[in-house]
Short mmCIF file of C-alpha atoms and ligand atoms in Angstrom, two decimals:
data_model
loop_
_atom_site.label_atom_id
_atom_site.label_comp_id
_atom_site.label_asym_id
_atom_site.label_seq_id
_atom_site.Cartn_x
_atom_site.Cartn_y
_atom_site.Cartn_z
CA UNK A 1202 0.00 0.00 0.00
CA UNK A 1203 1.32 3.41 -0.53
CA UNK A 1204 1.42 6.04 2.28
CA UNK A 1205 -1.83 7.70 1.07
CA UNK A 1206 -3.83 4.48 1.07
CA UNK A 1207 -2.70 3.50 4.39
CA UNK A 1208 -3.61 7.42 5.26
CA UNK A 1209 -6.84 6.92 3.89
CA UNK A 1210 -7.66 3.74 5.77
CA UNK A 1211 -6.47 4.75 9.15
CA UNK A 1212 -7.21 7.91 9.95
CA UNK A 1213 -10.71 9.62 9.40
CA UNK A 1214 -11.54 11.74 6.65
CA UNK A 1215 -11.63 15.17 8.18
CA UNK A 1216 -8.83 17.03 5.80
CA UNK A 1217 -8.58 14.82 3.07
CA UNK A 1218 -5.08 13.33 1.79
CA UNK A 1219 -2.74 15.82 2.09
CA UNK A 1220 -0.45 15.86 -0.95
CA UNK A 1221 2.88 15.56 1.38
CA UNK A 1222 4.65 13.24 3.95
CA UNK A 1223 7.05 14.86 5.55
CA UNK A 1224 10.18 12.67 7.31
CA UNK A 1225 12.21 16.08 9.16
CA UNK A 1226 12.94 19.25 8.97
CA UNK A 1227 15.72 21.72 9.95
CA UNK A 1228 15.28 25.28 10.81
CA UNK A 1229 13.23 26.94 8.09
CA UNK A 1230 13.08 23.43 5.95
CA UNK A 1231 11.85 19.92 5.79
CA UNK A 1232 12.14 16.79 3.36
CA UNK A 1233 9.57 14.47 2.30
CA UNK A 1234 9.35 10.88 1.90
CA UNK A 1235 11.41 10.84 -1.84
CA UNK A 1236 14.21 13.52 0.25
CA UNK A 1237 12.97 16.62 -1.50
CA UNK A 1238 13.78 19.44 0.06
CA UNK A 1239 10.91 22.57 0.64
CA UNK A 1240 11.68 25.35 2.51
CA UNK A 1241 8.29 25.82 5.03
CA UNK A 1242 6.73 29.15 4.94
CA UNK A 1243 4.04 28.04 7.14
CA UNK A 1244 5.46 26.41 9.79
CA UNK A 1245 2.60 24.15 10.92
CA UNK A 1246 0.32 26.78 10.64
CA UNK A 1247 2.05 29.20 12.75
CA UNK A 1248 3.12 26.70 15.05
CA UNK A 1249 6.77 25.86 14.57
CA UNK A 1250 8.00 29.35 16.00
CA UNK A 1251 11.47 28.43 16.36
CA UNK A 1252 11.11 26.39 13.11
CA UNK A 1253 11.46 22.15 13.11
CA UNK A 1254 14.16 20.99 15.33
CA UNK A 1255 15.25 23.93 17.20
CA UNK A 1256 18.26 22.91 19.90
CA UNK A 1257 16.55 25.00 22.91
CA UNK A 1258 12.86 23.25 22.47
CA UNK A 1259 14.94 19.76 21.87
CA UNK A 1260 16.91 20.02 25.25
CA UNK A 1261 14.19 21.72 26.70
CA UNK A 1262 11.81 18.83 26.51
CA UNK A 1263 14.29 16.31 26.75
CA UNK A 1264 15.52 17.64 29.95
CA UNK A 1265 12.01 18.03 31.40
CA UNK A 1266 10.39 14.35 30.14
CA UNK A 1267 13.66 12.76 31.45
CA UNK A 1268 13.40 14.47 34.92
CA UNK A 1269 8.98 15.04 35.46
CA UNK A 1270 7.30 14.89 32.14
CA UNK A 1271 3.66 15.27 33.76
CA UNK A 1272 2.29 15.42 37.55
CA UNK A 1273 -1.75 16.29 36.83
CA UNK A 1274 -3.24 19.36 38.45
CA UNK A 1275 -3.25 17.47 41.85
CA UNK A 1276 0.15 18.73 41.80
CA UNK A 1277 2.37 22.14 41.22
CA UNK A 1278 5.36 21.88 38.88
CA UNK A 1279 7.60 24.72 38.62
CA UNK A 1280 7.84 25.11 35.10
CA UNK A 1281 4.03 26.25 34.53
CA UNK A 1282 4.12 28.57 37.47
CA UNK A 1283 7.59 30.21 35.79
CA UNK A 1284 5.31 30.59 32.47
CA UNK A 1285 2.81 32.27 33.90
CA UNK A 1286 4.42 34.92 35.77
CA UNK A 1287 6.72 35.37 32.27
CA UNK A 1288 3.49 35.67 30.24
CA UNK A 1289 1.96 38.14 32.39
CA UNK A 1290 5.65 39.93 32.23
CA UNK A 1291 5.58 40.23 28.62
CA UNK A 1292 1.68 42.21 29.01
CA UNK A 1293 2.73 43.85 31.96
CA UNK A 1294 0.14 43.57 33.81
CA UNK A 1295 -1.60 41.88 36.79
CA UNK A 1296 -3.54 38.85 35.92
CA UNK A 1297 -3.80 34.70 36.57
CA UNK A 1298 -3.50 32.69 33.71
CA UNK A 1299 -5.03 29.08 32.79
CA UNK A 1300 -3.04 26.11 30.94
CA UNK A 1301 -4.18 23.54 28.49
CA UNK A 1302 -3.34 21.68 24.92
CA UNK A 1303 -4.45 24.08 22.09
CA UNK A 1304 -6.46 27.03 20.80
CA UNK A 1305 -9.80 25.53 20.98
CA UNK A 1306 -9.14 24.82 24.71
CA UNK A 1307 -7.70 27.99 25.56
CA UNK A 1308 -10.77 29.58 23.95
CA UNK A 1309 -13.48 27.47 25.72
CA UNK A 1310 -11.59 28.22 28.88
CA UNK A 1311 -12.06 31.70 27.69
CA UNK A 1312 -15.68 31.27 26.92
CA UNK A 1313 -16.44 29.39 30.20
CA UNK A 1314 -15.17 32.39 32.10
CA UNK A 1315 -17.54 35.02 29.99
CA UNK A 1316 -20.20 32.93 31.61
CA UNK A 1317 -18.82 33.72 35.28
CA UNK A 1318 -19.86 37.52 34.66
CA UNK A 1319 -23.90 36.54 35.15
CA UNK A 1320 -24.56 37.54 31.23
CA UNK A 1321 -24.57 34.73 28.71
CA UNK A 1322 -24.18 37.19 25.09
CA UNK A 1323 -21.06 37.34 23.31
CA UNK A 1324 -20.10 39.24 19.86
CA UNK A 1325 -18.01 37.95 17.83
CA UNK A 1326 -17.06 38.79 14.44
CA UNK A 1327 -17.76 37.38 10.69
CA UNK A 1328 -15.12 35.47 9.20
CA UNK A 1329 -13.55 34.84 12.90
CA UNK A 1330 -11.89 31.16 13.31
CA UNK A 1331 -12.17 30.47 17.00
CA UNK A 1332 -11.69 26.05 17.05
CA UNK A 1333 -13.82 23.20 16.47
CA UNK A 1334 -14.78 22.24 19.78
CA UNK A 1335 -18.74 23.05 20.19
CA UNK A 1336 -18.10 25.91 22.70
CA UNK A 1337 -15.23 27.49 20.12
CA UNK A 1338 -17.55 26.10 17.01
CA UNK A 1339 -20.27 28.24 18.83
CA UNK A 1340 -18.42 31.45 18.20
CA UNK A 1341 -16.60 30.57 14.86
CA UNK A 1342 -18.71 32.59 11.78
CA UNK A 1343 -18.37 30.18 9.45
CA UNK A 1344 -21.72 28.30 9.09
CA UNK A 1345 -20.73 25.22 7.16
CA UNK A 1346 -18.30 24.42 10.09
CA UNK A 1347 -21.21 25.31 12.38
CA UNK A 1348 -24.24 23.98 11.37
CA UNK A 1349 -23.86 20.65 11.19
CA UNK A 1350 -23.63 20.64 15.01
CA UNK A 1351 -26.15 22.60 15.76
CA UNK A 1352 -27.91 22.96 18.62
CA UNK A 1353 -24.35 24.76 19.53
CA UNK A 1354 -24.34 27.50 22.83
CA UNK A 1355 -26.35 30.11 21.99
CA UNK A 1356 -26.82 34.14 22.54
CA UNK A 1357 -24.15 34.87 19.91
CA UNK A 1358 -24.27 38.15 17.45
CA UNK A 1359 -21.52 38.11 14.31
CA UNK A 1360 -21.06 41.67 13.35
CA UNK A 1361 -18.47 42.54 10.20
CA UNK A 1362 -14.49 42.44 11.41
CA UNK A 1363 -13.04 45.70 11.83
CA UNK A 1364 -16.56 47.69 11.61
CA UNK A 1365 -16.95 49.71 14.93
CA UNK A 1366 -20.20 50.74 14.71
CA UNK A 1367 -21.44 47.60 13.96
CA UNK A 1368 -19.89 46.33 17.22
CA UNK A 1369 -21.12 49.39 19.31
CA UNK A 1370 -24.89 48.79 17.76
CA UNK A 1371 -24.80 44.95 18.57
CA UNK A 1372 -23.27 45.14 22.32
CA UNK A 1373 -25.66 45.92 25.27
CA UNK A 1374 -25.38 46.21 29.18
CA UNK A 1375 -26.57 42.29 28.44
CA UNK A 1376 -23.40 41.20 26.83
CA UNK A 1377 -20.33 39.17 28.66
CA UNK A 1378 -17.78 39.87 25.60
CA UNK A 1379 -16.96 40.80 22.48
CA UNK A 1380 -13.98 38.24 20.82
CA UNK A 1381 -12.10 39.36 18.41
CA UNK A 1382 -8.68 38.67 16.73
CA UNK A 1383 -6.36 41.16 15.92
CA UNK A 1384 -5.85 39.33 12.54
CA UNK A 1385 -8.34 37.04 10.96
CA UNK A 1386 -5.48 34.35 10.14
CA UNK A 1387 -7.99 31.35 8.99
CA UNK A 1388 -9.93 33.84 6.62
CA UNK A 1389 -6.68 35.27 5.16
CA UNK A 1390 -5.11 37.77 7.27
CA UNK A 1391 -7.47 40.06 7.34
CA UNK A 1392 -6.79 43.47 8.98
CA UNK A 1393 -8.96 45.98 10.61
CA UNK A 1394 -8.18 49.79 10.88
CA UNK A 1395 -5.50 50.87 13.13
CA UNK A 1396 -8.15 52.48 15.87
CA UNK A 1397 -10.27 49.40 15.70
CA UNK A 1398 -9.07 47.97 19.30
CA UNK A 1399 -9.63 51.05 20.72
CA UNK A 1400 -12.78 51.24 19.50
CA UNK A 1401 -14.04 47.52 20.82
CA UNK A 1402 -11.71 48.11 24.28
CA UNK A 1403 -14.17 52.13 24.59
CA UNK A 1404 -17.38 49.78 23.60
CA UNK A 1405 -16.99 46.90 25.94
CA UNK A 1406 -15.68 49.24 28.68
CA UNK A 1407 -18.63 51.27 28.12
CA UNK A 1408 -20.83 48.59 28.33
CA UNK A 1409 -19.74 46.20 31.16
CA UNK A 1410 -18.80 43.65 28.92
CA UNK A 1411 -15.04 41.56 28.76
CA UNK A 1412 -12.35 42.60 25.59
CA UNK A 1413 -11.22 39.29 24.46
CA UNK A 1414 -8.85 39.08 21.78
CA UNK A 1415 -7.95 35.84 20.24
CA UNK A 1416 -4.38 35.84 19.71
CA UNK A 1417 -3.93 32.66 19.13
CA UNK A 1418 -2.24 32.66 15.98
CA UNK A 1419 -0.93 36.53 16.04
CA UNK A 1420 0.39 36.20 19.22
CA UNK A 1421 4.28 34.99 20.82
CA UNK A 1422 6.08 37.31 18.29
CA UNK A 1423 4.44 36.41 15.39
CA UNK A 1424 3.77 39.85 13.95
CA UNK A 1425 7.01 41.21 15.54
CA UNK A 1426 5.57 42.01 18.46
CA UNK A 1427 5.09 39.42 21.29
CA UNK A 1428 1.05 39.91 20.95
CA UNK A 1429 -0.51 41.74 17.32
CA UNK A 1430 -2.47 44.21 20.19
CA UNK A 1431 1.09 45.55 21.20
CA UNK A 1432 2.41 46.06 17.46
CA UNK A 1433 2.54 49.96 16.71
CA UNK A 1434 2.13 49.00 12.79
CA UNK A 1435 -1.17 47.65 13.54
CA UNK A 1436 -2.89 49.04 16.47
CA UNK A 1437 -2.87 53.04 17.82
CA UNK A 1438 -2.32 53.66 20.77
CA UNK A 1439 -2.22 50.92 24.17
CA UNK A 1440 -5.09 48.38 24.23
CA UNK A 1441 -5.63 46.71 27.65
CA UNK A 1442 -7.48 43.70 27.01
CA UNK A 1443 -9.53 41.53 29.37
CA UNK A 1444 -8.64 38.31 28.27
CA UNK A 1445 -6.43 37.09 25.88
CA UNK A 1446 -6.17 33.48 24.48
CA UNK A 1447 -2.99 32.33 23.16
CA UNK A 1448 -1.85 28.25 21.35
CA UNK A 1449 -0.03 27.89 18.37
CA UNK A 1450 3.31 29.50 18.10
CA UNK A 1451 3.43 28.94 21.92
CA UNK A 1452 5.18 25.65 22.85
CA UNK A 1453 7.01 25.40 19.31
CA UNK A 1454 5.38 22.81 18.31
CA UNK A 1455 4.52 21.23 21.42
CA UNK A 1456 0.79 21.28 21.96
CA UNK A 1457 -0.22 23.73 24.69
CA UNK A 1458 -2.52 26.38 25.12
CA UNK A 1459 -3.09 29.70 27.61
CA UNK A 1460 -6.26 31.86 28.77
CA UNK A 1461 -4.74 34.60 30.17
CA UNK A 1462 -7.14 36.94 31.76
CA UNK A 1463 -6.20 40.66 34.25
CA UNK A 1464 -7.41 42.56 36.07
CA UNK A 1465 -10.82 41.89 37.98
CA UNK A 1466 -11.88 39.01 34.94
CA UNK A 1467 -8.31 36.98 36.31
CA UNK A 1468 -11.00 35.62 39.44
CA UNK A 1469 -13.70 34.85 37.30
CA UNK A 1470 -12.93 31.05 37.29
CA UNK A 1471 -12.94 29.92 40.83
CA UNK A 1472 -12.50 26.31 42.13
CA UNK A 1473 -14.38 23.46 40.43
CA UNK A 1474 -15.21 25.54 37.62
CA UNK A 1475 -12.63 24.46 35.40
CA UNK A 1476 -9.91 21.73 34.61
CA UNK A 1477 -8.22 19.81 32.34
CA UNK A 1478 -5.64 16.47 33.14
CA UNK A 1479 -2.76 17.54 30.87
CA UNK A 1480 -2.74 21.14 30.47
CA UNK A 1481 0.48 22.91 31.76
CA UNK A 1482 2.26 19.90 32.21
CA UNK A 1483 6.02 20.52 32.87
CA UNK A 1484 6.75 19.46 29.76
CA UNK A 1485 4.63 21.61 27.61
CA UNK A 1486 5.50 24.82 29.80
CA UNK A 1487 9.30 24.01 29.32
CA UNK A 1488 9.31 23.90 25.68
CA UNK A 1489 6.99 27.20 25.91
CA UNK A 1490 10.05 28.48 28.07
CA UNK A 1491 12.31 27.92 25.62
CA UNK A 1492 10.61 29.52 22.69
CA UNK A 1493 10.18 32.54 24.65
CA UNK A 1494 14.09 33.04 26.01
CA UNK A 1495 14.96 32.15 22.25
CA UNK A 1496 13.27 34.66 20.49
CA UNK A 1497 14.35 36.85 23.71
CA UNK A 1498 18.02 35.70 23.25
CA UNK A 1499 18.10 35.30 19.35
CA UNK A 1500 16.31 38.80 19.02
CA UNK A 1501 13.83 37.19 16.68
CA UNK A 1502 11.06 40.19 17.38
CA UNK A 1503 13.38 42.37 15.13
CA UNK A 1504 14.01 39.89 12.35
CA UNK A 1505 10.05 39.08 12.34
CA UNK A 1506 9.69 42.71 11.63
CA UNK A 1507 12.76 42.83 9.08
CA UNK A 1508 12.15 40.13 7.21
CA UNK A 1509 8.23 40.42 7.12
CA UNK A 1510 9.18 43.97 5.17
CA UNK A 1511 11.34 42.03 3.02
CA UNK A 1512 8.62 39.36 2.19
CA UNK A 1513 6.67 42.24 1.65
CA UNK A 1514 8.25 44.47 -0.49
CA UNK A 1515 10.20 41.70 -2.61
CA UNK A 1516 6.60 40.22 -3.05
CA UNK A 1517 4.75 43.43 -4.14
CA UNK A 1518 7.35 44.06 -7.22
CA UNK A 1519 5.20 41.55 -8.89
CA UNK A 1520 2.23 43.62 -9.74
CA UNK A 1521 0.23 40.47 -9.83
CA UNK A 1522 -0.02 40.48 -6.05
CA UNK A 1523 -2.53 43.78 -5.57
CA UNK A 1524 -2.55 44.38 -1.97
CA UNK A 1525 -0.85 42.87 0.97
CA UNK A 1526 -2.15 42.47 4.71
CA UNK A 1527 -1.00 41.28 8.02
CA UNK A 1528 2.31 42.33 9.68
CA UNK A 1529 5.61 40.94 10.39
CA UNK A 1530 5.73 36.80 9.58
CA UNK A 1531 1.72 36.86 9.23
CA UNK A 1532 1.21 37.80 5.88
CA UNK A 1533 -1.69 37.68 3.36
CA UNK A 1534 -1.27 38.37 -0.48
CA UNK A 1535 -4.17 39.73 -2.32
CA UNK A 1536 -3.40 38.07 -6.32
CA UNK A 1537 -5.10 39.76 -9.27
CA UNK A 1538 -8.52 38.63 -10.90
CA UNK A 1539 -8.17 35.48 -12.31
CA UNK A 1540 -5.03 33.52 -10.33
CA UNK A 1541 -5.99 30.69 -8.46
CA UNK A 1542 -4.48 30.73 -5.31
CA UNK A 1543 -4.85 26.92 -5.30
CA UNK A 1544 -2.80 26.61 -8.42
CA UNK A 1545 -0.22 29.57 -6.67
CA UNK A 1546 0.24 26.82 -3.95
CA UNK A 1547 0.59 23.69 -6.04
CA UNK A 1548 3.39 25.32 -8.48
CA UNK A 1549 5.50 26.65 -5.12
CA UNK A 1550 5.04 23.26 -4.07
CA UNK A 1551 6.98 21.75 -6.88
CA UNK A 1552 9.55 24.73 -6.65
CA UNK A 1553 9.84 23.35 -3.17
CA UNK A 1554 8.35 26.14 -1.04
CA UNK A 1555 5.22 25.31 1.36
CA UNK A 1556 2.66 28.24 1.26
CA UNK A 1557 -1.09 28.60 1.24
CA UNK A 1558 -4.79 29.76 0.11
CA UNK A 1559 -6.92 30.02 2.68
CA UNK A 1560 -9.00 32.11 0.46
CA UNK A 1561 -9.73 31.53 -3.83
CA UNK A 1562 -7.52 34.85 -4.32
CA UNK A 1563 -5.56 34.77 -1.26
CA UNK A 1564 -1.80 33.69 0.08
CA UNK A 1565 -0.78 33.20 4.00
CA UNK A 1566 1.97 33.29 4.51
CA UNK A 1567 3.58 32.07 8.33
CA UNK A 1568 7.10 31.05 8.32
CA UNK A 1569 8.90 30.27 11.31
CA UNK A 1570 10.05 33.24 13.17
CA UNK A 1571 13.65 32.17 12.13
CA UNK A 1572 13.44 32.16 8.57
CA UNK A 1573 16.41 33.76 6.98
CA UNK A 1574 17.11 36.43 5.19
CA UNK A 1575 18.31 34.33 2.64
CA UNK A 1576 15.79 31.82 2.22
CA UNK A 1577 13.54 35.03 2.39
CA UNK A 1578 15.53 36.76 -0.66
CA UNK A 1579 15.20 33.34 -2.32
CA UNK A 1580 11.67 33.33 -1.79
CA UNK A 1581 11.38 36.53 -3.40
CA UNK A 1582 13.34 35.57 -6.27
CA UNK A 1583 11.18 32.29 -6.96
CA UNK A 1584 8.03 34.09 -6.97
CA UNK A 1585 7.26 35.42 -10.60
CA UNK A 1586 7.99 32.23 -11.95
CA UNK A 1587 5.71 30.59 -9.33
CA UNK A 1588 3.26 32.83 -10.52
CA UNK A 1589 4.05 32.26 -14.29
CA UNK A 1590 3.68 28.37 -13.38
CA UNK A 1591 0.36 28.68 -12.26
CA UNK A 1592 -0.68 30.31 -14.71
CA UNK A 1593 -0.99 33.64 -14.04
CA UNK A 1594 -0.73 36.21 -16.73
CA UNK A 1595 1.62 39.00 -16.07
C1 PLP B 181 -5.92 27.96 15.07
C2 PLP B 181 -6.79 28.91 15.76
C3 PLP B 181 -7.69 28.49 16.77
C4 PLP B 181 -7.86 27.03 17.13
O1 PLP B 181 -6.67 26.46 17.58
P1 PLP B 181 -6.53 24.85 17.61
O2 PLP B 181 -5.22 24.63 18.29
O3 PLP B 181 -6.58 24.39 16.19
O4 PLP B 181 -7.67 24.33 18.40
C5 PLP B 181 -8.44 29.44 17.39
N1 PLP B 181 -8.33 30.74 17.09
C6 PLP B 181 -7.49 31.19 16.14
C7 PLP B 181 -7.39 32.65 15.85
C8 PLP B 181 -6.71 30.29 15.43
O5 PLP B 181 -5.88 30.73 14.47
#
């Protein structure tokens, strides 16, 4: 049998085949089965930070596992307690934060504690990705995720990303919170005006009701920043947040997830009203450790921002690409009328460079944070004829 049947018969059908199997990767790259060679721009969705492989996670985890891999919330462990405070360093502010295995758990931690204010209605916004558990599913716009699980929690409002009024019309002395993203990264980077956070931090203040932004792929330096709501090129001004859910780029690749919540919303959650078995387990918390000294140590917040202009401008010479969003290593490219993103994808594919469309027209783009300026400048350099072998006129 070939790798795709045995795929096909073992595991269930929720993403179809994908068209790779990857055996390891390096820094910035990985090899397949046959030992090609691609360099990743999308790093496991915004996952692999530090890229594949990276020596701090490697003896960070190996070091933990060998000495207490996992004790259960019966017990304390030092290594989630040293995240935390870090965490709530890098926002400087006061707060408690809550530990578990991925986005969709951080945000139905998140969601659980909107329900501890004694109002059940929460605004989120069209287009927002949120997870797949029915909590998460419950605020995610999409309806063809939704509705085929349906009856879902109720009492939600979508109103249009980035559109202020529309928020301040929909919330009400009724509502627990508004979530939002700084980014839309599953609907293609999409951006709001610079004064939009201000806007929903004024309207929630205004009306009682909890600011949480999902950072869960914008956030742990992703943008250049350590969270998108701190980054000067995308937000005015300083947004203080109620809650903030972070996952992905967190543990490098090891699965964790964090609910971070300040000021008066951090005792929302008391005693009994929440758990999970693995979250925060030494292990997980180490690796996240390590990402966050690295990109400390290694400086990375700079280079995001450096090599995301790069991307950026290199990318734009091509006038097929019309309009680019996002900020530092979360990038979407707007292609003219008439290229198929899909196609875009398939022909860097075969140049050996990992990209994708989560829109018809639309690139992401979410390297590791330690791509290099030379893979980056021969990224740039690859991408007309990319363009040219998907078809697309120039
Ligand atoms: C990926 C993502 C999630 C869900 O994270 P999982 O780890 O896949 O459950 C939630 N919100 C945002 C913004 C995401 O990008």
């Amino acid at each position: 049998m070939t790798w795709q049947e045995r795929y096909g018969a073992g595991l269930m059908n929720t993403y179809g085949t994908p068209p790779l199997l990857l055996t390891r990767g390096k820094g910035a790259h990985v090899w397949d089965v046959d030992g090609k060679e691609y360099v990743d721009l999308l790093a496991g969705i915004a996952v692999n930070s530090l890229g594949h492989a990276h020596p701090a996670v490697v003896a960070a985890v190996t070091e933990q596992v060998s000495t207490l891999g996992h004790v259960s919330n019966l017990f304390a462990s030092e290594p989630p307690i040293a995240l935390a405070h870090r965490l709530l360093g890098l926002l400087g502010a006061e707060g408690r934060v809550f530990f578990s295995n991925s986005g969709t758990e951080a945000n139905e931690a998140a969601f659980k504690l909107t329900r501890r204010t004694g109002r059940t209605h929460v605004v989120a916004t069209e287009e927002a990705f949120h997870g797949r558990t029915m909590g998460a599913l419950a605020l995610t716009a999409n309806a063809a995720y939704r509705t085929p699980f349906e009856p879902l929690p109720g009492h939600v409002t979508w109103v249009p990303f980035g559109d202020a009024e529309a928020l301040a019309a929909a919330v009400t002395d009724e509502t627990a919170a508004v979530v939002v993203e700084p980014l839309q990264g599953e609907a293609g980077v999409n951006q709001p005006d610079k004064d939009y956070l201000a806007r929903v931090r004024e309207i929630t203040t205004r009306h009682g009701a909890l600011m949480w932004l999902d950072e869960i792929q914008t956030g742990v330096g992703r943008t250049g920043t350590w969270f998108a709501h701190q980054n000067p090129a995308l937000v005015d001004g300083v947004v203080v947040p109620d809650v903030i859910t972070l996952a992905k780029g967190l543990g490098g690749g090891v699965p964790i997830g964090a609910t971070i919540a300040l000021g008066a919303a951090a005792t929302l959650l008391e005693p009994g009203n929440h758990g999970t078995t693995f979250g925060g387990n030494p292990m997980a918390t180490a690796a996240a450790l390590a990402v966050l000294d690295t990109i400390e140590s290694e400086g990375l917040l700079d280079h995001v921002t450096e090599i995301g202009a790069l991307l950026v401008e290199g990318l734009t010479a091509d006038a097929r690409v019309t309009e680019t969003r996002g900020a530092g290593l979360l990038l979407g490219l707007d292609l003219a009328a008439g290229i198929d993103a899909k196609l875009v994808v398939s022909a860097a594919m075969a140049a050996g460079w990992l990209i994708n469309s989560p829109r018809p027209h639309r690139i992401r783009l979410a390297p590791p944070l330690v791509l290099t300026r030379q893979d980056a400048e021969a990224f740039v350099a690859a991408w007309p004829a990319i363009l040219d072998s998907a078809g697309a006129a120039s």
